XYZ file of C-alpha atoms in Angstrom:
311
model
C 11.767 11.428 16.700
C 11.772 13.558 13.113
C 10.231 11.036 10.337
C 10.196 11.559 6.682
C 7.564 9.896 4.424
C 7.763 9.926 0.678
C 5.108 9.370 -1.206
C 3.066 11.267 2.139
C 0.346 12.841 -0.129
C -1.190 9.375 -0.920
C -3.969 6.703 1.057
C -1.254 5.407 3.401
C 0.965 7.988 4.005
C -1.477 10.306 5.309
C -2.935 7.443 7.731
C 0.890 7.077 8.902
C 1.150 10.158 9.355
C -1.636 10.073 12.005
C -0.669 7.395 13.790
C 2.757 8.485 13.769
C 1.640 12.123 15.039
C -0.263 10.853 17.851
C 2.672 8.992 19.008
C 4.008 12.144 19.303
C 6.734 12.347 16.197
C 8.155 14.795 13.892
C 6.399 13.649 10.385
C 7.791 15.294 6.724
C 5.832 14.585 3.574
C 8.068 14.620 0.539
C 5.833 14.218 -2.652
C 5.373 15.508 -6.087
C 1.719 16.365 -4.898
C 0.232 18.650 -2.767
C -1.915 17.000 0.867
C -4.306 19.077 2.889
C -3.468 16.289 5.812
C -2.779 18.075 9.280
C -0.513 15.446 10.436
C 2.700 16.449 9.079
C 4.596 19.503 10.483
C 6.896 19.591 7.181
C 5.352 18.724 3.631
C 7.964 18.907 0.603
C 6.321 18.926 -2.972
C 8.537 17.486 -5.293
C 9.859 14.416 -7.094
C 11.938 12.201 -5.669
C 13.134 10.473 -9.252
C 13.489 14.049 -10.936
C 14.837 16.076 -8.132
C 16.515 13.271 -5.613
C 19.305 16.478 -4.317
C 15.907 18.019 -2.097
C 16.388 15.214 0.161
C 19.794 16.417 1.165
C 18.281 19.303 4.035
C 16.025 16.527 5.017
C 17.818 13.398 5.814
C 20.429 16.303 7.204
C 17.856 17.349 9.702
C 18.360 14.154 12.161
C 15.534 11.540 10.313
C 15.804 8.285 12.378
C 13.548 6.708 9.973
C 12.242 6.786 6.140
C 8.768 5.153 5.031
C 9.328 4.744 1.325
C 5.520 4.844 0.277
C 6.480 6.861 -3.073
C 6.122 5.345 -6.452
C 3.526 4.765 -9.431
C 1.026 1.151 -8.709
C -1.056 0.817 -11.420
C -0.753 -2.872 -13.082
C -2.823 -2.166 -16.504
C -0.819 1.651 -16.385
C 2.882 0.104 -15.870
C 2.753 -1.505 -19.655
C 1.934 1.467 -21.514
C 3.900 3.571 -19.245
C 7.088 1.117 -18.783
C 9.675 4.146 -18.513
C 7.705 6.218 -15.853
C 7.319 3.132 -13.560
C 11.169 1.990 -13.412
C 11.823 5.577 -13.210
C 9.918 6.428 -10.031
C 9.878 3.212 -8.888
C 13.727 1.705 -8.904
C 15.675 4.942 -9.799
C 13.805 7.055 -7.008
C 14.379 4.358 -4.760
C 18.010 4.185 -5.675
C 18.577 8.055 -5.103
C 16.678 7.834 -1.683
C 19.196 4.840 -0.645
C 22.292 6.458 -1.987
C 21.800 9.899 -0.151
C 20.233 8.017 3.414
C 23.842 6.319 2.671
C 25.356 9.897 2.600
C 23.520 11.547 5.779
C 23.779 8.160 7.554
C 19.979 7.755 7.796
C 19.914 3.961 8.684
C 16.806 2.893 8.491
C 13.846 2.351 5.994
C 10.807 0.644 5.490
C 9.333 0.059 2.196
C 5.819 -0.348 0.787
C 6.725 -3.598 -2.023
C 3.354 -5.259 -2.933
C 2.052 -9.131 -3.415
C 1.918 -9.024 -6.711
C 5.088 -10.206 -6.868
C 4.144 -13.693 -6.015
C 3.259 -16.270 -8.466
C -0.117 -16.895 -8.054
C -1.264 -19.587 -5.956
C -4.346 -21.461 -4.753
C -3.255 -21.316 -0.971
C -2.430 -18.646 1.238
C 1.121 -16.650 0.292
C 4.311 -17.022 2.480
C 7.124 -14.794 2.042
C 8.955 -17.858 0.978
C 7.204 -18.604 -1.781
C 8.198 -18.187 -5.806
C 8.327 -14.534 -6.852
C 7.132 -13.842 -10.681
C 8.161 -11.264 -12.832
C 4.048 -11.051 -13.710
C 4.205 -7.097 -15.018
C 6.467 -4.564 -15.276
C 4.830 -2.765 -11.758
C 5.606 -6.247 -10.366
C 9.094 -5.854 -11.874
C 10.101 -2.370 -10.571
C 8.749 -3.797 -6.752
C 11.356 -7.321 -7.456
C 14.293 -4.739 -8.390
C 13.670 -1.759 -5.545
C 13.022 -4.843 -2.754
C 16.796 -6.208 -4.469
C 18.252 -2.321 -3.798
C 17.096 -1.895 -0.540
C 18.054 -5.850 0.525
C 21.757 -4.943 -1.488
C 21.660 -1.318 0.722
C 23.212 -2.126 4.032
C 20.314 -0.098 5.271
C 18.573 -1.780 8.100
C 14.979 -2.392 6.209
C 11.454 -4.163 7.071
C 9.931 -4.679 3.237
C 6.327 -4.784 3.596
C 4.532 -7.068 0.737
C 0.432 -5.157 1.339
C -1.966 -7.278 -0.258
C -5.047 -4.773 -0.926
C -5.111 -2.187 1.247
C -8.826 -0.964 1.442
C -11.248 0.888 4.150
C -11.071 4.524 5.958
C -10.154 6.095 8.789
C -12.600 4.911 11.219
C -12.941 8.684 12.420
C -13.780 9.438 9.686
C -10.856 12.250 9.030
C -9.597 10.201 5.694
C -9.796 7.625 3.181
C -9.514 6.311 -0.063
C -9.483 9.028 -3.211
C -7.951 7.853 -6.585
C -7.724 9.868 -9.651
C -8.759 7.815 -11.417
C -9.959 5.488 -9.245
C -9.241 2.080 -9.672
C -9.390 0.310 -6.658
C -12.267 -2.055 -5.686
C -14.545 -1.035 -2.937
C -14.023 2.699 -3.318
C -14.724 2.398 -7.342
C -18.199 -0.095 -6.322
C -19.445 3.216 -4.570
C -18.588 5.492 -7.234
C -19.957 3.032 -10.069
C -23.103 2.267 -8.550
C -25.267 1.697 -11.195
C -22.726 0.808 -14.026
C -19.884 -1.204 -12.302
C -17.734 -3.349 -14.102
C -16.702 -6.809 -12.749
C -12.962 -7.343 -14.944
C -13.251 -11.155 -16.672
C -15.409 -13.933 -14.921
C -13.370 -16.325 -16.125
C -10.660 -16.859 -13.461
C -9.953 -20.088 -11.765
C -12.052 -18.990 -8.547
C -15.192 -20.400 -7.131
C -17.061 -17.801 -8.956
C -14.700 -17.296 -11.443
C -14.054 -13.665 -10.386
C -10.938 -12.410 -8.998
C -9.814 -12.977 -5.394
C -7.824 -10.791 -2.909
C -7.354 -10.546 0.963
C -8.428 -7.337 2.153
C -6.391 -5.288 4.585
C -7.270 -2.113 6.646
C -5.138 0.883 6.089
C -5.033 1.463 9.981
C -4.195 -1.660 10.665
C -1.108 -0.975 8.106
C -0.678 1.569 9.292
C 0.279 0.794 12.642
C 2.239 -2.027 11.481
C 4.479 0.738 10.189
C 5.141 2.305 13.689
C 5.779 -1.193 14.913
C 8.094 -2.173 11.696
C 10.263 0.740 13.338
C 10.317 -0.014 16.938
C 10.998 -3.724 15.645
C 14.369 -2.339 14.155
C 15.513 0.445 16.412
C 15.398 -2.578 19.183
C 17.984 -4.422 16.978
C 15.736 -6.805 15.118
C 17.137 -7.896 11.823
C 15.892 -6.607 8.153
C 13.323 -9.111 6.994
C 10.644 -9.104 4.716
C 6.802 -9.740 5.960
C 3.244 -9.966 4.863
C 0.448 -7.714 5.487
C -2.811 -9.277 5.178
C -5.680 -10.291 7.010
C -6.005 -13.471 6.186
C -9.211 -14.739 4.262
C -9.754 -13.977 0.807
C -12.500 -12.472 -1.017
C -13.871 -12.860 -4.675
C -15.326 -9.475 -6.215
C -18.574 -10.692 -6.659
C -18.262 -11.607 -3.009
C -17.376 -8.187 -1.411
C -20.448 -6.712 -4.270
C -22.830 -9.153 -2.141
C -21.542 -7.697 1.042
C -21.642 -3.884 0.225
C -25.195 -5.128 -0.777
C -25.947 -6.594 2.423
C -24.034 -3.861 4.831
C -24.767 -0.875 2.755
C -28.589 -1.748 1.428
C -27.114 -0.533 -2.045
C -28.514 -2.129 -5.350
C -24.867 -2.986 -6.757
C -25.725 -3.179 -10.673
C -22.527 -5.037 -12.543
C -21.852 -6.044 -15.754
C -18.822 -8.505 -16.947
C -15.843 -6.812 -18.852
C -12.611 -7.928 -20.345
C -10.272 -9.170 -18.203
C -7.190 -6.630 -17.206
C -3.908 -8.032 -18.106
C -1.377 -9.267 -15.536
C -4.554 -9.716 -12.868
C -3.337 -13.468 -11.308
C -6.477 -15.323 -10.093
C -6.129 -15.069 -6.210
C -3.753 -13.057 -3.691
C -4.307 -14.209 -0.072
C -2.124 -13.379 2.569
C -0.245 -16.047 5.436
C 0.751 -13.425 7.931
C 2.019 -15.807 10.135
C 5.523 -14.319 10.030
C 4.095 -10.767 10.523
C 1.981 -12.274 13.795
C 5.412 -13.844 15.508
C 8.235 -11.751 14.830
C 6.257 -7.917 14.649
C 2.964 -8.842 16.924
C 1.005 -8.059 14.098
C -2.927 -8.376 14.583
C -5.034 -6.200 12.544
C -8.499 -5.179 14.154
C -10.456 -4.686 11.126
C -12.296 -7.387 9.172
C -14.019 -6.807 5.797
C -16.896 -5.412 7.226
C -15.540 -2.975 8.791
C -13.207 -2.027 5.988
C -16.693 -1.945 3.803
C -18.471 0.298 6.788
C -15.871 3.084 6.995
C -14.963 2.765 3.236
C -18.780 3.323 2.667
C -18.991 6.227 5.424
C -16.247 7.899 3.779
C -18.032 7.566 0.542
C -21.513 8.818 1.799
C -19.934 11.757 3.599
C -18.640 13.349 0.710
C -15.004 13.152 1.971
C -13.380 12.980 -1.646
């Protein structure tokens, strides 16, 4: 089968890629940046919002399914960058749809995100109250809306926080510049800063369920087999399940990773809600989905990554 990913340069796409490779598919990258990753056969640079008509030999080429990864995800970024974000985000989402329309490419599954959930003290089910929290949040409410409006046969994915590497080693986590938790611990060793105190957490720090990328990854491969059997488009959770506070997962890179974590307490970040934790109950039922990595092992290959030089 002949697979397109956009947004294929990034964390997840090349991990799909993998996975999707060793099940022996056809994998395209279409992205405004270059990837060294081996595991497509076909990579496309360009930009899906500014230059949508480059999909047309593409989706022409027999694609049975798109993974719509593309698109910007920076919270603090998306206010002083409003136009960017809807841009990439709903418009290049809205030219994928309308030419998979065209070429009669039927099915897609999309990378949304939790922060569109109000903010609760319990774990999240896909039932419960979307908030328009930021605009990133925003552009994720509108292209889930598009893709629900589409027709196309979809699986929306809500990731809570993707984190860890490949646990071969072959790939990880590289921002520029790097934002994330874990990976920005490591590379702020001895000057890290913890983003407001002050939450309403048992610590007071932020907290987030933390979610391998291989076990997303392979959620993706069986998102697709879920709807080329005839299941119906649905929206899910991927999580793991327990939440952790930052100055929790600084105590465990401590512990796993002997590293003297020095942190000192910043300014909060605007439009960071207290906790995100994951019910993938849904996920577990209808897609069999059981991810194999806990947060240790998403700290021990995030960390191996890290000491290994793989940037």
């Amino acid at each position: 089968m002949r697979f397109l990913v956009t947004g294929g340069a990034g964390y997840l796409g090349n991990h799909i890629a993998k996975e999707l490779n060793k099940a022996g598919h056809y994998v395209i990258c279409l992205d405004k940046r270059e990837t060294n990753c081996k595991y497509y056969h076909k990579k496309v640079i360009q930009d899906l919002s500014s230059s949508p008509r480059e999909l047309i030999p593409i989706l022409q080429s027999g694609i049975d399914t798109v993974f719509h990864l593309a698109g910007r995800i920076e919270i603090s970024e998306s206010y002083e960058r409003l136009i960017e974000f809807w841009e990439d985000n709903v418009y290049g989402t809205t030219q994928l749809i309308k030419f998979m329309k065209i070429f009669d490419v039927k099915n897609i599954i999309y990378s949304s995100s939790a922060g569109v959930y109000k903010a609760k003290d319990r774990p999240l089910k896909e039932t419960d109250e979307i908030a328009f929290n930021n605009p990133y949040a925003n552009t994720k409410i509108a292209a889930e809306s598009i893709i629900r409006d589409s027709g196309l046969n979809h699986v929306i994915f809500r990731f809570f926080n993707l984190a860890g590497a490949d646990p071969d080693g072959e790939m990880g986590e590289c921002h520029d510049p790097e934002t994330h938790l874990i990976p920005l611990v490591f590379e702020k060793i001895n000057n890290f800063v913890i983003n407001g105190d002050t939450y309403n957490t048992n610590d007071g720090t932020c907290v987030r369920d933390y979610v391998h990328v291989t076990d997303i990854a392979k959620a993706h491969l069986n998102a697709r087999d879920y709807l080329k059997k005839g299941g119906k488009s649905d929206t899910f959770n991927l999580g793991f399940g327990p939440g952790y506070s930052i100055k929790e997962i600084i105590e465990l890179i401590r512990d796993y990773c002997s590293l003297d974590v020095k942190y000192t307490i910043g300014e909060k970040r605007k439009g960071d809600p207290s906790s995100l934790v994951a019910d993938i109950s849904k996920a577990r039922k209808i897609l069999n989905y059981r991810p194999d990595y806990g947060i240790i092992e998403i700290i021990r290959t995030a960390y191996n990554w890290h000491k290994n030089g793989k940037r």
